[in-house]
Amino acid sequence: MSRQDHIREFAAKALTEGRVDYFIGWKQGHNASEVVPAFVKEAAAVDQLVWNELCHHNLVTFLKRNMPDPAGAKIGVCVKGCDSRTLVALLQEELIDRDRLYVVGVPCDGIIDRRRLEKEFADEIVAVSCSDGRVSVATRKGNEKEFAKEEVLLDACTRCRYPNAVYADDVAGPPVPEPDRDGAKPDWSDVAGYESLSDDEKQATLEKVYSACVRCFACIHVCPVCVCWDKCVNRSRQPELVEQKVGTKQKLLFQMIHMFHVAGRCPSCGACDRACPVEIPLYLLHRKMNKEIYDMFGFEPGTKLDEKPVFQLFDVNDRFGD
Amino acid sequence: MADTTTTEAGGAAFEAAPGGNAAAGANVAAATGDSGDRPVKIIGIVCNWCSYAGADTAGVGRFRQPANVRLVRVPCTGRIDPLFALKAFEKGADGVLISGCHPGDCHYSEGNYYARRKFELLERLIHHLGIPKERFKWTWVSASEGQRWQKVVTDFVAGVEKLGPREGRAL
Ligand code: SF4
Ligand code: SF4
Ligand code: FES
């Protein structure tokens, strides 16, 4: 039985038994190259649910928004490993109610970076399929190419340490092999390039990178652990902490606030990066924060239900400062 | 993108600084880093119970110290949002100094225990932004440590002066 069949079965059962009012998964988008979030309300409709290498959306983000809507709704949701960490981060802070959730963990072999594929073609991609480690891509004008899957994976997947959900009520099929986490520290080599820059180069780089930001707020809307929502300091006009004026200053300040607010809860799932219309490398920047937090506390956000995020705690024996 | 750093010009007068140094950070496009000889401006964020009182002790004791630091008094270091430091840099501060009660001495028992975790990450974020480490410091100064306050401020200001005023940077 495929993972997709498992998901459909779990969803149908939960809906039939009234365990959930609706079930959030993935379904095919407007063509065979894209997958979009699906909200399934009836058991008869579960056949639209899919699971494949395009299911990049972190569906936990709908919990942060929809938990109170409608008030008391019971929600089923599919999570990959990285998604489950954002869910655990929300649970650690009691920002969502565990009793109203039904979580299906989907063991994940890695998700395809659609943007990487788009760069390989001059026209629009209409179909992406994957089998036996090969990814076949077709475009509207009939161009076709094949790639090795490892070459077109998301950056978040190539260094993933938690491919199986860290928290789930049911699991869609057998788990995928876990990397040796005890024996190996996280691999931060992806941020080494940035770190090797001089102070001046860093500033110039960030200014250049963030000057493209249009402050559409897609990154913070899609971020599952960015939760203040209607009270966001970035949009507050009274007091006006981040000015409405459009400039690199404001953009950079806005992003640094986001980085700080999700510090200790963001597992660098990369959802923000994928949502950004101007391709700001948000994933890498959040990785850098995660690296520092790991360095400070040996802490990996959202991995254990009985932990609290490190910035909500203290230890009198902390060795920081002079 | 039409929207580049050049649209920033003229947008960065540092309102918080008395004396109206409107030139400060006014032209982000001209990232020369060389701004002539204005004195450096430093924002000090201090808790009411220890470091503010410590600065007072230094004043009462007539310990000489540089006059570049504008103090912002907050109830406790636990009240200091890392945004305050970033905002100060955004508004054109040349350095930011944070100080509060020594661990164990916080007026509210544990404010500074929470705070120091945040400050450590803030410091790392600030370095990540490429702001030289001499421009940001956080430390502890008690109400009775007038002399220590003098030394902290003198050393910090000297470090910032060595780099000179910051010009033409977004943050
Ligand atoms: S900041 Fe980005 S990477 Fe981090 S949890 Fe939010 S969406 Fe995921
Ligand atoms: S998604 Fe990209 S462009 Fe939109 S606010 Fe975030 S960083 Fe800026
Ligand atoms: S009152 Fe000074 S640090 Fe809390």
Coordinates of C-alpha atoms in Angstrom, one line a residue, chain A residues 8-115:
Chain A
R8 CA -6.5 8.6 1.9
E9 CA -7.5 5.8 4.2
F10 CA -6.6 7.7 7.4
A11 CA -8.4 10.7 6.1
A12 CA -11.5 8.7 5.2
K13 CA -11.6 7.0 8.5
A14 CA -11.1 10.1 10.5
L15 CA -13.9 12.0 8.6
T16 CA -16.3 9.1 8.7
E17 CA -15.8 8.5 12.5
G18 CA -16.2 12.3 13.1
R19 CA -12.7 12.4 14.6
V20 CA -12.1 15.5 12.4
D21 CA -14.3 18.2 10.8
Y22 CA -11.8 18.5 8.0
F23 CA -8.6 17.1 6.8
I24 CA -5.7 19.0 5.3
G25 CA -3.4 17.3 2.8
W26 CA -2.1 17.9 -0.7
K27 CA -3.8 17.6 -4.0
Q28 CA -2.7 18.2 -7.6
G29 CA -2.6 21.8 -8.7
H30 CA -3.6 23.3 -12.0
N31 CA -1.4 20.9 -13.9
A32 CA 0.8 17.8 -13.3
S33 CA 3.7 19.9 -12.2
E34 CA 2.3 21.4 -9.1
V35 CA 0.7 20.3 -5.9
V36 CA -1.5 22.6 -3.7
P37 CA -3.0 22.3 -0.2
A38 CA -6.3 20.4 0.0
F39 CA -9.0 20.8 2.6
V40 CA -11.2 17.7 2.5
K41 CA -14.5 17.8 4.3
E42 CA -16.1 14.5 3.3
A43 CA -14.9 11.0 3.2
A44 CA -16.1 10.7 -0.4
A45 CA -13.6 13.4 -1.5
V46 CA -10.4 11.8 -0.1
D47 CA -9.3 10.6 -3.5
Q48 CA -8.1 14.0 -4.4
L49 CA -5.4 13.7 -1.8
V50 CA -1.9 12.9 -3.2
W51 CA 1.5 12.3 -1.9
N52 CA 4.5 12.8 -4.1
E53 CA 7.8 14.6 -4.4
L54 CA 6.1 17.9 -5.1
C55 CA 4.3 18.1 -1.7
H56 CA 6.4 20.9 -0.3
H57 CA 3.8 22.9 1.5
N58 CA 4.1 23.0 5.2
L59 CA 0.4 22.5 6.2
V60 CA 1.0 23.3 9.8
T61 CA 0.7 26.9 8.8
F62 CA -3.0 26.4 8.4
L63 CA -3.3 25.4 12.0
K64 CA -1.9 28.6 13.3
R65 CA -4.5 30.4 11.3
N66 CA -7.4 28.1 11.4
M67 CA -7.3 26.7 14.9
P68 CA -10.0 29.1 16.1
D69 CA -11.9 29.0 12.9
P70 CA -14.4 27.7 13.2
A71 CA -14.0 27.8 16.9
G72 CA -13.7 24.2 18.2
A73 CA -13.1 22.6 14.8
K74 CA -11.2 19.3 14.9
I75 CA -8.6 19.2 12.2
G76 CA -6.7 16.4 10.6
V77 CA -3.3 17.3 9.0
C78 CA -0.5 15.6 7.1
V79 CA 3.1 16.4 8.2
K80 CA 6.5 15.6 6.8
G81 CA 9.4 15.5 9.1
C82 CA 10.3 19.2 8.9
D83 CA 6.6 20.1 9.1
S84 CA 6.2 18.1 12.3
R85 CA 8.9 20.0 13.9
T86 CA 7.0 23.3 13.4
L87 CA 3.9 21.6 14.8
V88 CA 5.9 20.5 17.8
A89 CA 7.2 24.0 18.2
L90 CA 3.6 25.2 18.4
L91 CA 2.6 22.5 20.8
Q92 CA 5.6 23.2 23.0
E93 CA 4.3 26.7 23.5
E94 CA 0.7 25.5 23.8
L95 CA -0.2 27.7 20.8
I96 CA -2.5 25.0 19.5
D97 CA -4.7 22.5 21.2
R98 CA -3.4 19.0 20.7
D99 CA -6.8 17.4 21.5
R100 CA -8.4 18.9 18.5
L101 CA -5.7 17.6 16.1
Y102 CA -5.3 14.4 14.2
V103 CA -1.8 14.2 12.8
V104 CA -0.7 11.9 10.0
G105 CA 3.0 11.7 9.7
V106 CA 4.3 11.1 6.2
P107 CA 7.8 9.6 6.0
C108 CA 9.6 11.7 3.4
D109 CA 12.3 10.9 0.9
G110 CA 12.9 14.5 -0.1
I111 CA 11.0 17.1 -1.9
I112 CA 11.8 18.5 -5.4
D113 CA 12.9 22.1 -5.7
R114 CA 10.6 23.3 -8.4
R115 CA 12.4 26.6 -8.8

